Tab-separated table of C-alpha atoms and ligand atoms in Angstrom:
chain	number	residue	atom	x	y	z
A	955	MET	CA	-19.974	-17.465	-19.972
A	956	ILE	CA	-16.187	-17.204	-19.865
A	957	THR	CA	-14.876	-17.372	-16.249
A	958	LYS	CA	-12.381	-14.861	-14.532
A	959	GLU	CA	-9.806	-17.699	-14.479
A	960	ASP	CA	-10.167	-18.020	-18.260
A	961	LEU	CA	-9.562	-14.316	-18.642
A	962	HIS	CA	-6.410	-14.595	-16.459
A	963	SER	CA	-5.209	-17.386	-18.595
A	964	TYR	CA	-4.957	-15.004	-21.548
A	965	VAL	CA	-2.522	-13.028	-19.513
A	966	GLU	CA	-0.443	-16.137	-18.875
A	967	ILE	CA	-0.342	-16.880	-22.656
A	968	GLU	CA	1.157	-13.435	-23.212
A	969	ARG	CA	3.458	-13.409	-20.150
A	970	LYS	CA	6.742	-13.085	-21.947
A	971	GLU	CA	5.445	-10.544	-24.439
A	972	ILE	CA	3.984	-8.428	-21.584
A	973	ILE	CA	7.277	-8.270	-19.640
A	974	LYS	CA	9.265	-7.457	-22.752
A	975	ARG	CA	6.723	-4.703	-23.558
A	976	GLY	CA	6.869	-3.364	-20.085
A	977	ASP	CA	10.674	-3.006	-20.414
A	978	ASP	CA	10.331	-1.403	-23.738
A	979	PHE	CA	7.906	1.298	-22.324
A	980	PHE	CA	10.178	1.725	-19.273
A	981	GLN	CA	13.134	2.492	-21.606
A	982	CYS	CA	11.009	4.978	-23.589
A	983	ALA	CA	10.801	7.773	-20.991
A	984	GLU	CA	9.332	11.002	-22.324
A	985	LEU	CA	8.180	14.129	-20.623
A	986	GLY	CA	4.593	15.235	-20.537
A	987	PHE	CA	3.087	16.327	-23.897
A	988	CYS	CA	6.194	14.948	-25.563
A	989	GLU	CA	5.175	11.207	-25.375
A	990	VAL	CA	5.570	10.785	-29.197
A	991	GLN	CA	7.450	7.482	-29.239
A	992	THR	CA	5.302	6.076	-26.469
A	993	SER	CA	2.161	7.090	-28.383
A	994	LYS	CA	3.519	5.552	-31.534
A	995	LYS	CA	4.312	2.271	-29.755
A	996	ILE	CA	0.723	2.100	-28.384
A	997	ILE	CA	-0.808	2.827	-31.745
A	998	ASP	CA	1.323	0.156	-33.468
A	999	LEU	CA	-0.089	-2.433	-31.138
A	1000	LEU	CA	-3.635	-1.125	-31.561
A	1001	VAL	CA	-3.339	-1.314	-35.318
A	1002	ASP	CA	-1.908	-4.810	-35.066
A	1003	TRP	CA	-4.747	-5.893	-32.814
A	1004	GLY	CA	-7.395	-4.201	-34.961
A	1005	VAL	CA	-8.674	-1.973	-32.193
A	1006	PRO	CA	-10.257	1.371	-33.152
A	1007	TYR	CA	-8.658	4.391	-31.504
A	1008	GLN	CA	-8.422	8.213	-31.378
A	1009	LYS	CA	-4.889	9.624	-31.391
A	1010	ASP	CA	-3.416	13.067	-30.696
A	1011	VAL	CA	-5.870	13.696	-28.000
A	1012	ALA	CA	-4.524	16.579	-25.846
A	1013	LEU	CA	-1.525	16.393	-28.074
A	1014	THR	CA	-0.111	12.902	-27.420
A	1015	GLY	CA	-3.030	11.059	-25.697
A	1016	ILE	CA	-4.872	8.008	-27.108
A	1017	ILE	CA	-8.321	6.582	-26.528
A	1018	ALA	CA	-9.083	2.978	-27.612
A	1019	THR	CA	-12.551	1.582	-27.159
A	1020	ILE	CA	-13.786	-1.950	-27.425
A	1021	GLY	CA	-17.198	-3.553	-26.586
A	1022	GLN	CA	-20.820	-2.613	-27.037
A	1023	GLU	CA	-21.904	0.806	-28.408
A	1024	ASN	CA	-23.861	2.691	-25.846
A	1025	GLY	CA	-23.191	0.141	-23.139
A	1026	TYR	CA	-22.182	0.572	-19.523
A	1027	HIS	CA	-18.901	2.498	-20.005
A	1028	ILE	CA	-15.797	1.684	-18.011
A	1029	ALA	CA	-12.607	3.725	-18.423
A	1030	VAL	CA	-9.233	2.149	-17.748
A	1031	VAL	CA	-6.863	5.156	-17.305
A	1032	ALA	CA	-3.066	4.976	-17.686
A	1033	ASP	CA	-0.504	7.676	-17.465
A	1034	MET	CA	2.266	7.838	-20.047
A	1035	ASP	CA	4.888	10.448	-18.999
A	1036	ALA	CA	8.217	10.402	-17.300
A	1037	LEU	CA	10.539	12.735	-15.407
A	1038	PRO	CA	13.860	14.404	-15.908
A	1039	LYS	CA	16.761	12.602	-14.480
A	1040	LYS	CA	18.214	14.296	-11.346
A	1041	ASP	CA	21.707	14.142	-12.833
A	1042	GLY	CA	20.460	16.049	-15.923
A	1043	SER	CA	21.352	13.273	-18.357
A	1044	GLY	CA	17.999	12.729	-19.805
A	1045	THR	CA	14.634	11.307	-18.691
A	1046	ILE	CA	13.499	8.336	-16.575
A	1047	HIS	CA	10.149	6.698	-15.727
A	1048	SER	CA	10.748	7.302	-12.048
A	1049	CYS	CA	7.003	7.355	-11.232
A	1050	GLY	CA	6.400	4.102	-12.942
A	1051	HIS	CA	3.884	5.304	-15.508
A	1052	SER	CA	5.269	2.955	-18.089
A	1053	ILE	CA	3.973	0.166	-15.872
A	1054	GLN	CA	0.446	1.620	-16.099
A	1055	THR	CA	0.588	1.761	-19.792
A	1056	THR	CA	1.703	-1.836	-19.957
A	1057	ILE	CA	-1.066	-2.965	-17.570
A	1058	ALA	CA	-3.718	-1.148	-19.583
A	1059	LEU	CA	-2.559	-2.825	-22.791
A	1060	THR	CA	-2.506	-6.235	-21.169
A	1061	VAL	CA	-6.032	-5.804	-19.912
A	1062	LEU	CA	-7.140	-4.622	-23.370
A	1063	LYS	CA	-5.524	-7.660	-25.048
A	1064	ALA	CA	-7.152	-10.159	-22.743
A	1065	LEU	CA	-10.523	-8.704	-23.119
A	1066	LEU	CA	-10.010	-8.710	-26.848
A	1067	ASP	CA	-8.736	-12.238	-27.152
A	1068	SER	CA	-11.434	-13.611	-24.870
A	1069	ASN	CA	-14.121	-11.709	-26.622
A	1070	VAL	CA	-15.853	-11.506	-23.213
A	1071	LEU	CA	-17.488	-8.120	-23.851
A	1072	ALA	CA	-19.524	-9.630	-26.724
A	1073	GLN	CA	-21.465	-11.535	-24.117
A	1074	THR	CA	-22.277	-8.304	-22.153
A	1075	ASP	CA	-23.841	-4.864	-22.459
A	1076	CYS	CA	-20.538	-3.064	-21.748
A	1077	LYS	CA	-17.769	-1.100	-23.341
A	1078	VAL	CA	-14.275	-0.396	-22.155
A	1079	SER	CA	-12.210	2.626	-23.145
A	1080	PHE	CA	-8.552	2.727	-22.509
A	1081	PHE	CA	-7.274	6.207	-21.853
A	1082	PHE	CA	-3.593	6.708	-22.396
A	1083	THR	CA	-3.230	10.163	-20.739
A	1084	PRO	CA	-0.285	12.440	-21.232
A	1085	ALA	CA	1.434	14.877	-18.794
A	1086	GLU	CA	0.418	13.785	-15.295
A	1087	GLU	CA	3.412	15.008	-13.494
A	1088	PHE	CA	3.010	18.712	-12.556
A	1089	ILE	CA	6.383	19.914	-13.935
A	1090	ASP	CA	8.029	21.610	-16.856
A	1091	PHE	CA	5.820	24.722	-16.720
A	1092	GLU	CA	7.759	26.813	-19.200
A	1093	TYR	CA	7.060	24.303	-21.941
A	1094	ARG	CA	3.566	23.599	-20.981
A	1095	ASP	CA	2.613	27.306	-20.647
A	1096	GLY	CA	4.100	27.770	-24.085
A	1097	LEU	CA	1.801	25.152	-25.523
A	1098	ILE	CA	-1.022	26.951	-23.649
A	1099	ALA	CA	0.014	30.280	-25.183
A	1100	GLN	CA	0.050	28.643	-28.621
A	1101	GLY	CA	-3.386	27.357	-28.117
A	1102	LYS	CA	-2.240	23.694	-28.358
A	1103	VAL	CA	-3.657	22.810	-24.964
A	1104	GLU	CA	-5.750	24.593	-22.453
A	1105	PHE	CA	-4.334	23.316	-19.208
A	1106	ARG	CA	-1.054	21.926	-17.843
A	1107	SER	CA	-2.223	18.377	-17.298
A	1108	GLY	CA	-3.391	15.676	-19.769
A	1109	LYS	CA	-6.443	14.592	-17.875
A	1110	GLN	CA	-7.585	18.274	-17.295
A	1111	ASN	CA	-7.428	18.730	-21.004
A	1112	MET	CA	-9.148	15.538	-21.850
A	1113	ILE	CA	-11.975	16.387	-19.474
A	1114	ALA	CA	-12.403	19.817	-21.083
A	1115	LEU	CA	-12.357	18.205	-24.602
A	1116	GLY	CA	-15.295	16.053	-23.427
A	1117	CYS	CA	-13.323	12.719	-23.704
A	1118	PHE	CA	-14.812	11.514	-20.475
A	1119	ASP	CA	-18.415	12.428	-21.233
A	1120	GLY	CA	-20.555	9.328	-20.984
A	1121	VAL	CA	-18.046	7.365	-18.944
A	1122	ASP	CA	-19.625	5.646	-15.924
A	1123	CYS	CA	-16.518	4.798	-13.789
A	1124	VAL	CA	-12.741	5.232	-13.899
A	1125	LEU	CA	-10.237	2.455	-12.968
A	1126	SER	CA	-6.606	3.165	-12.467
A	1127	ALA	CA	-3.533	1.765	-10.745
A	1128	HIS	CA	-0.260	3.309	-9.584
A	1129	ALA	CA	3.000	1.761	-8.336
A	1130	ASN	CA	3.630	2.372	-4.708
A	1131	GLY	CA	6.905	2.399	-2.760
A	1132	GLU	CA	5.833	-0.196	-0.093
A	1133	VAL	CA	8.058	-3.167	0.660
A	1134	ASP	CA	5.906	-5.101	3.161
A	1135	THR	CA	2.693	-5.233	1.276
A	1136	LYS	CA	1.693	-6.167	-2.301
A	1137	PHE	CA	-1.161	-3.746	-2.897
A	1138	ASP	CA	-2.923	-0.751	-1.433
A	1139	VAL	CA	-6.569	0.177	-1.733
A	1140	GLY	CA	-8.491	3.409	-0.905
A	1141	SER	CA	-5.438	5.708	-0.651
A	1142	THR	CA	-5.926	9.386	-0.479
A	1143	LEU	CA	-4.065	11.830	-2.785
A	1144	ALA	CA	-3.977	15.425	-1.690
A	1145	GLY	CA	-5.407	18.292	-3.806
A	1146	PHE	CA	-3.392	21.440	-4.134
A	1147	MET	CA	-3.433	25.024	-5.204
A	1148	ALA	CA	-0.363	27.182	-5.755
A	1149	LYS	CA	-0.600	30.689	-4.347
A	1150	LYS	CA	1.508	33.758	-5.023
A	1151	ALA	CA	1.051	36.957	-3.009
A	1152	VAL	CA	2.802	40.045	-4.049
A	1153	PHE	CA	2.978	42.533	-1.123
A	1154	VAL	CA	3.559	46.147	-2.387
A	1155	GLY	CA	4.665	48.938	-0.105
A	1156	ARG	CA	6.699	52.048	-0.469
A	1157	ALA	CA	10.563	52.278	-0.627
A	1158	ALA	CA	12.495	54.681	1.572
A	1159	HIS	CA	15.959	55.174	2.825
A	1160	SER	CA	16.217	52.813	5.778
A	1161	GLY	CA	18.512	55.159	7.703
A	1162	VAL	CA	17.378	58.632	6.775
A	1163	ALA	CA	13.615	58.215	6.738
A	1164	PRO	CA	12.316	54.737	7.289
A	1165	HIS	CA	9.073	56.037	8.745
A	1166	ILE	CA	7.948	57.336	5.378
A	1167	GLY	CA	8.420	53.882	3.815
A	1168	ARG	CA	5.903	50.977	4.064
A	1169	ASN	CA	7.743	47.785	4.503
A	1170	ALA	CA	6.479	45.071	2.198
A	1171	LEU	CA	8.707	42.402	3.952
A	1172	HIS	CA	6.933	43.191	7.196
A	1173	GLY	CA	3.606	42.368	5.624
A	1174	ALA	CA	4.802	39.105	4.330
A	1175	THR	CA	6.480	38.185	7.633
A	1176	LEU	CA	3.181	38.905	9.516
A	1177	ALA	CA	1.299	36.806	7.027
A	1178	MET	CA	3.854	33.864	7.457
A	1179	SER	CA	2.926	33.840	11.216
A	1180	GLY	CA	-0.770	34.086	10.476
A	1181	ILE	CA	-0.538	31.190	7.999
A	1182	SER	CA	1.292	28.955	10.480
A	1183	PHE	CA	-1.396	29.708	13.099
A	1184	LEU	CA	-4.088	28.859	10.682
A	1185	LYS	CA	-2.840	25.238	10.575
A	1186	ASP	CA	-4.258	24.756	14.094
A	1187	GLN	CA	-7.773	25.408	12.769
A	1188	PHE	CA	-7.931	22.159	10.820
A	1189	ALA	CA	-8.082	18.590	12.109
A	1190	PRO	CA	-5.072	16.345	11.349
A	1191	ASP	CA	-7.026	14.038	9.029
A	1192	LYS	CA	-7.909	16.916	6.679
A	1193	GLY	CA	-4.270	16.698	5.409
A	1194	LEU	CA	-3.730	20.431	5.356
A	1195	ARG	CA	-0.236	21.325	4.364
A	1196	LEU	CA	0.942	25.033	4.212
A	1197	ASN	CA	4.612	25.703	3.621
A	1198	PRO	CA	5.073	29.296	2.594
A	1199	VAL	CA	8.353	30.632	1.372
A	1200	LEU	CA	9.518	34.150	0.597
A	1201	ALA	CA	10.407	33.831	-3.088
A	1202	GLU	CA	11.567	37.439	-3.264
A	1203	CYS	CA	12.334	39.686	-0.240
A	1204	GLY	CA	12.873	42.941	-2.109
A	1205	GLY	CA	15.152	45.701	-0.993
A	1206	SER	CA	18.537	45.840	0.799
A	1207	VAL	CA	19.822	46.823	4.126
A	1208	ASN	CA	19.769	50.382	2.890
A	1209	VAL	CA	16.293	50.387	1.444
A	1210	ILE	CA	12.870	49.705	3.031
A	1211	PRO	CA	11.520	46.799	0.789
A	1212	GLN	CA	9.009	48.035	-1.696
A	1213	GLN	CA	7.884	44.589	-2.950
A	1214	THR	CA	7.946	41.168	-1.414
A	1215	VAL	CA	6.653	37.928	-2.903
A	1216	LEU	CA	5.340	35.027	-0.770
A	1217	GLU	CA	4.489	31.776	-2.335
A	1218	THR	CA	2.842	28.635	-0.948
A	1219	TYR	CA	1.102	25.508	-1.903
A	1220	VAL	CA	-2.162	24.814	-0.131
A	1221	ARG	CA	-2.631	21.085	0.113
A	1222	ALA	CA	-5.658	19.141	1.541
A	1223	ASN	CA	-7.219	15.705	1.462
A	1224	ASP	CA	-10.682	16.876	0.297
A	1225	ASN	CA	-12.160	19.699	-1.725
A	1226	GLU	CA	-14.054	21.397	1.028
A	1227	THR	CA	-10.808	21.693	3.140
A	1228	LEU	CA	-8.895	22.921	0.104
A	1229	LEU	CA	-11.326	25.655	-0.657
A	1230	GLU	CA	-11.779	26.627	2.979
A	1231	ALA	CA	-8.123	26.762	3.490
A	1232	CYS	CA	-7.520	28.817	0.366
A	1233	GLU	CA	-10.118	31.410	1.539
A	1234	LYS	CA	-8.563	31.624	4.955
A	1235	VAL	CA	-5.008	31.969	3.492
A	1236	ASP	CA	-6.353	34.855	1.295
A	1237	LEU	CA	-7.959	36.589	4.280
A	1238	CYS	CA	-4.708	36.242	6.191
A	1239	LEU	CA	-2.677	37.705	3.331
A	1240	THR	CA	-4.929	40.670	2.603
A	1241	HIS	CA	-5.491	41.613	6.246
A	1242	CYS	CA	-1.894	41.335	7.272
A	1243	ALA	CA	-1.202	43.720	4.279
A	1244	LYS	CA	-3.966	46.093	5.314
A	1245	ALA	CA	-2.749	46.189	8.873
A	1246	LEU	CA	0.547	47.714	7.706
A	1247	GLU	CA	-0.856	49.907	4.889
A	1248	LEU	CA	0.322	47.641	2.143
A	1249	ASP	CA	-1.301	46.241	-0.968
A	1250	CYS	CA	-1.415	42.575	-1.644
A	1251	VAL	CA	-2.147	40.985	-5.021
A	1252	ILE	CA	-2.872	37.229	-4.928
A	1253	THR	CA	-2.698	34.930	-7.986
A	1254	ASN	CA	-3.736	31.285	-7.793
A	1255	THR	CA	-2.688	28.450	-10.046
A	1256	VAL	CA	-4.804	25.376	-9.734
A	1257	GLY	CA	-2.888	22.075	-9.206
A	1258	TYR	CA	-4.977	18.901	-8.886
A	1259	LEU	CA	-8.010	18.076	-6.881
A	1260	PRO	CA	-7.945	15.570	-4.009
A	1261	LEU	CA	-8.641	11.982	-4.953
A	1262	ARG	CA	-12.009	10.824	-3.679
A	1263	GLN	CA	-12.249	7.030	-4.178
A	1264	SER	CA	-15.518	5.041	-4.650
A	1265	ASN	CA	-15.826	2.731	-1.774
A	1266	LYS	CA	-18.193	0.445	-3.656
A	1267	ILE	CA	-15.700	-0.273	-6.473
A	1268	ASN	CA	-12.897	-0.566	-3.876
A	1269	SER	CA	-14.680	-3.528	-2.169
A	1270	ILE	CA	-14.320	-5.284	-5.645
A	1271	VAL	CA	-10.766	-4.089	-6.028
A	1272	LYS	CA	-9.890	-5.655	-2.639
A	1273	GLU	CA	-11.682	-8.929	-3.375
A	1274	ASN	CA	-9.573	-9.253	-6.592
A	1275	MET	CA	-6.340	-8.500	-4.666
A	1276	LEU	CA	-6.945	-11.275	-2.380
A	1277	GLN	CA	-6.568	-13.727	-5.210
A	1278	PHE	CA	-2.868	-12.891	-5.218
A	1279	CYS	CA	-2.002	-12.102	-1.615
A	1280	SER	CA	-3.090	-12.551	2.056
A	1281	PRO	CA	-5.124	-9.819	3.728
A	1282	GLU	CA	-2.043	-8.584	5.587
A	1283	GLU	CA	-0.371	-7.876	2.281
A	1284	ILE	CA	-3.015	-5.248	1.416
A	1285	MET	CA	-2.656	-1.842	2.984
A	1286	GLU	CA	-6.033	-0.277	3.414
A	1287	ASN	CA	-6.843	3.589	3.155
A	1288	PRO	CA	-3.234	4.908	3.451
A	1289	VAL	CA	-2.929	8.666	3.691
A	1290	SER	CA	-0.727	10.016	1.017
A	1291	GLY	CA	0.577	13.576	0.540
A	1292	ALA	CA	1.223	12.941	-3.094
A	1293	SER	CA	-1.163	14.352	-5.771
A	1294	GLY	CA	-2.380	13.269	-9.223
A	1295	ASP	CA	-4.773	14.502	-11.855
A	1296	VAL	CA	-6.836	11.397	-11.256
A	1297	GLY	CA	-8.127	13.447	-8.411
A	1298	ASP	CA	-9.839	15.760	-10.969
A	1299	LEU	CA	-11.496	12.748	-12.557
A	1300	SER	CA	-12.755	11.537	-9.224
A	1301	PHE	CA	-14.614	14.900	-8.667
A	1302	LEU	CA	-16.663	14.038	-11.736
A	1303	ILE	CA	-16.968	10.222	-12.039
A	1304	PRO	CA	-16.814	7.361	-9.481
A	1305	THR	CA	-13.115	6.524	-9.531
A	1306	VAL	CA	-10.602	4.205	-7.945
A	1307	GLN	CA	-6.824	4.070	-8.072
A	1308	PHE	CA	-5.206	1.124	-6.338
A	1309	GLY	CA	-1.505	0.644	-5.652
A	1310	PHE	CA	0.829	-2.214	-6.340
A	1311	SER	CA	4.270	-2.643	-4.991
A	1312	GLY	CA	7.437	-4.047	-6.676
A	1313	ILE	CA	9.663	-0.907	-6.880
A	1314	SER	CA	13.066	-0.506	-5.420
A	1315	GLY	CA	14.782	2.855	-5.049
A	1316	ARG	CA	13.011	6.073	-4.586
A	1317	PHE	CA	10.106	7.571	-6.629
A	1318	HIS	CA	10.976	10.668	-8.638
A	1319	ASP	CA	14.665	9.717	-8.268
A	1320	ASP	CA	17.262	8.170	-10.506
A	1321	SER	CA	17.375	5.163	-8.190
A	1322	PHE	CA	13.846	4.120	-9.209
A	1323	GLN	CA	13.802	0.442	-10.536
A	1324	ILE	CA	11.133	-2.149	-11.187
A	1325	SER	CA	12.182	-5.119	-8.996
A	1326	ASP	CA	9.128	-7.295	-8.859
A	1327	LEU	CA	8.134	-7.834	-12.433
A	1328	GLU	CA	5.481	-10.394	-11.420
A	1329	ASN	CA	3.549	-8.074	-9.143
A	1330	CYS	CA	3.835	-4.956	-11.389
A	1331	TYR	CA	2.991	-6.467	-14.732
A	1332	ILE	CA	1.149	-9.747	-14.099
A	1333	ASN	CA	-0.572	-9.509	-10.745
A	1334	ALA	CA	-1.601	-5.816	-11.091
A	1335	ALA	CA	-2.953	-6.540	-14.553
A	1336	LYS	CA	-4.957	-9.501	-13.402
A	1337	VAL	CA	-6.452	-7.406	-10.583
A	1338	MET	CA	-7.472	-4.788	-13.042
A	1339	LEU	CA	-8.853	-7.429	-15.427
A	1340	GLY	CA	-10.764	-8.990	-12.474
A	1341	ILE	CA	-12.359	-5.694	-11.527
A	1342	VAL	CA	-13.545	-5.085	-15.093
A	1343	TYR	CA	-14.861	-8.683	-15.233
A	1344	ASP	CA	-16.822	-8.274	-12.041
A	1345	MET	CA	-18.400	-5.073	-13.301
A	1346	VAL	CA	-19.328	-6.302	-16.694
A	1347	LYS	CA	-20.667	-9.582	-15.417
A	1348	GLU	CA	-22.668	-8.389	-12.502
A	1349	LYS	CA	-24.924	-5.293	-12.783
A	1350	ASN	CA	-25.005	-4.868	-8.997
A	1351	ASN	CA	-21.327	-4.240	-9.026
A	1352	ARG	CA	-21.707	-1.160	-11.184
A	1353	VAL	CA	-21.694	2.449	-10.058
A	1354	LEU	CA	-23.152	5.267	-11.983
A	1355	THR	CA	-22.067	8.945	-12.440
A	1356	SER	CA	-24.497	11.490	-11.056
A	1357	ASN	CA	-24.922	15.135	-12.109
A	1358	TYR	CA	-21.883	14.889	-14.473
A	1359	LYS	CA	-22.907	17.840	-16.558
A	1360	GLU	CA	-23.410	20.141	-13.648
A	1361	LYS	CA	-20.213	18.967	-11.918
A	1362	LYS	CA	-18.191	19.338	-15.140
A	1363	GLU	CA	-19.315	22.916	-15.569
A	1364	GLU	CA	-18.504	23.743	-12.028
A	1365	TYR	CA	-15.078	22.047	-12.347
A	1366	LEU	CA	-14.170	23.806	-15.636
A	1367	SER	CA	-15.145	27.274	-14.371
A	1368	PHE	CA	-13.121	26.625	-11.195
A	1369	ILE	CA	-9.941	25.663	-13.028
A	1370	ARG	CA	-10.426	28.295	-15.701
A	1371	LYS	CA	-10.750	30.944	-12.973
A	1372	ASN	CA	-7.594	29.669	-11.184
A	1373	SER	CA	-5.295	28.846	-14.123
B	1040	ZN	ZN1	5.028	11.201	-10.027
B	1041	ZN	ZN1	2.803	8.993	-10.934
């Protein structure tokens, strides 16, 4: 059978092509659900390589599958979308999603050229997923209103469409901002829920008869204190973050505020904490309102679920990284306050997302630049390829999804209830 080194040599053959392609995708920065040119570039390559694919999935997404029908099914997932520039002059790939697209295509091409899957019982699907950044709500909510998508994120829609049904594991990679290490493995990503609480009281003249009013701002202020006390009830490793703001105070110095709007994200490192914290925040909001004879209407908008990584796959990830760096150059289990819709996938299917360095400048900023082409395009792709190889070659390295159907039903009813 073909060796891992043989597989890596296919990347070497394409080296120049890969780096050129990476730059091409980096220049093609499109916002979520608008990745039309990116999608076209991917399709052109797939057609050229003779790979079957589905297009226009969740508007601009693509799924390409190679290997054995009904085999052990590995998903390699890559984001496609970019962000608006801070200076308002267009868009930029300031989260490095173009690198993910490039890596996925490199892995696909090497598997194809080597024909390694023909000797196995496996298939590998490449998911090019739109709209990962949680932004641009007006546009996305418009698409939802028109029935073009159901949710704001690409992967959430692809899950609902059944695209991940039958997938046994999910492999992904994301650029990180580290300078002292080459890779990270086992990182957390926080889950979050956006909450909006509208406190409703009764307006009155603040000089003549304040006592007949019911001050909505007082209710929100009381709740702000309660919410900050709540943080003490969670251990630090739970990653709970609550940062309420008063989006609307309501009223003037002359009028007792009739309506005040408090908004907050609830962020946490695991689902249990996220749900527990949401419940406690709701209790806090409603009881503070009640204490002052106010009404409080809470609406939730689900963000992303926390990323829960598969330890078993991550031990394979780490072994593959060690081919390209020393142990000290791998950061293990970092805690991140960032979020991603790969978290939603990890609720359903054993999932990993490893990190690779090679970025200068800041993420989500116009200063973002790809500075280490070797690590971003070549090493990271070889790591991903090595993980796939280890799983297709050795059955003991495989993990299986359990209770997918039940979990998917639970997941969809949760996000539909909170969207
Ligand atoms: Zn981002
Ligand atoms: Zn990102």
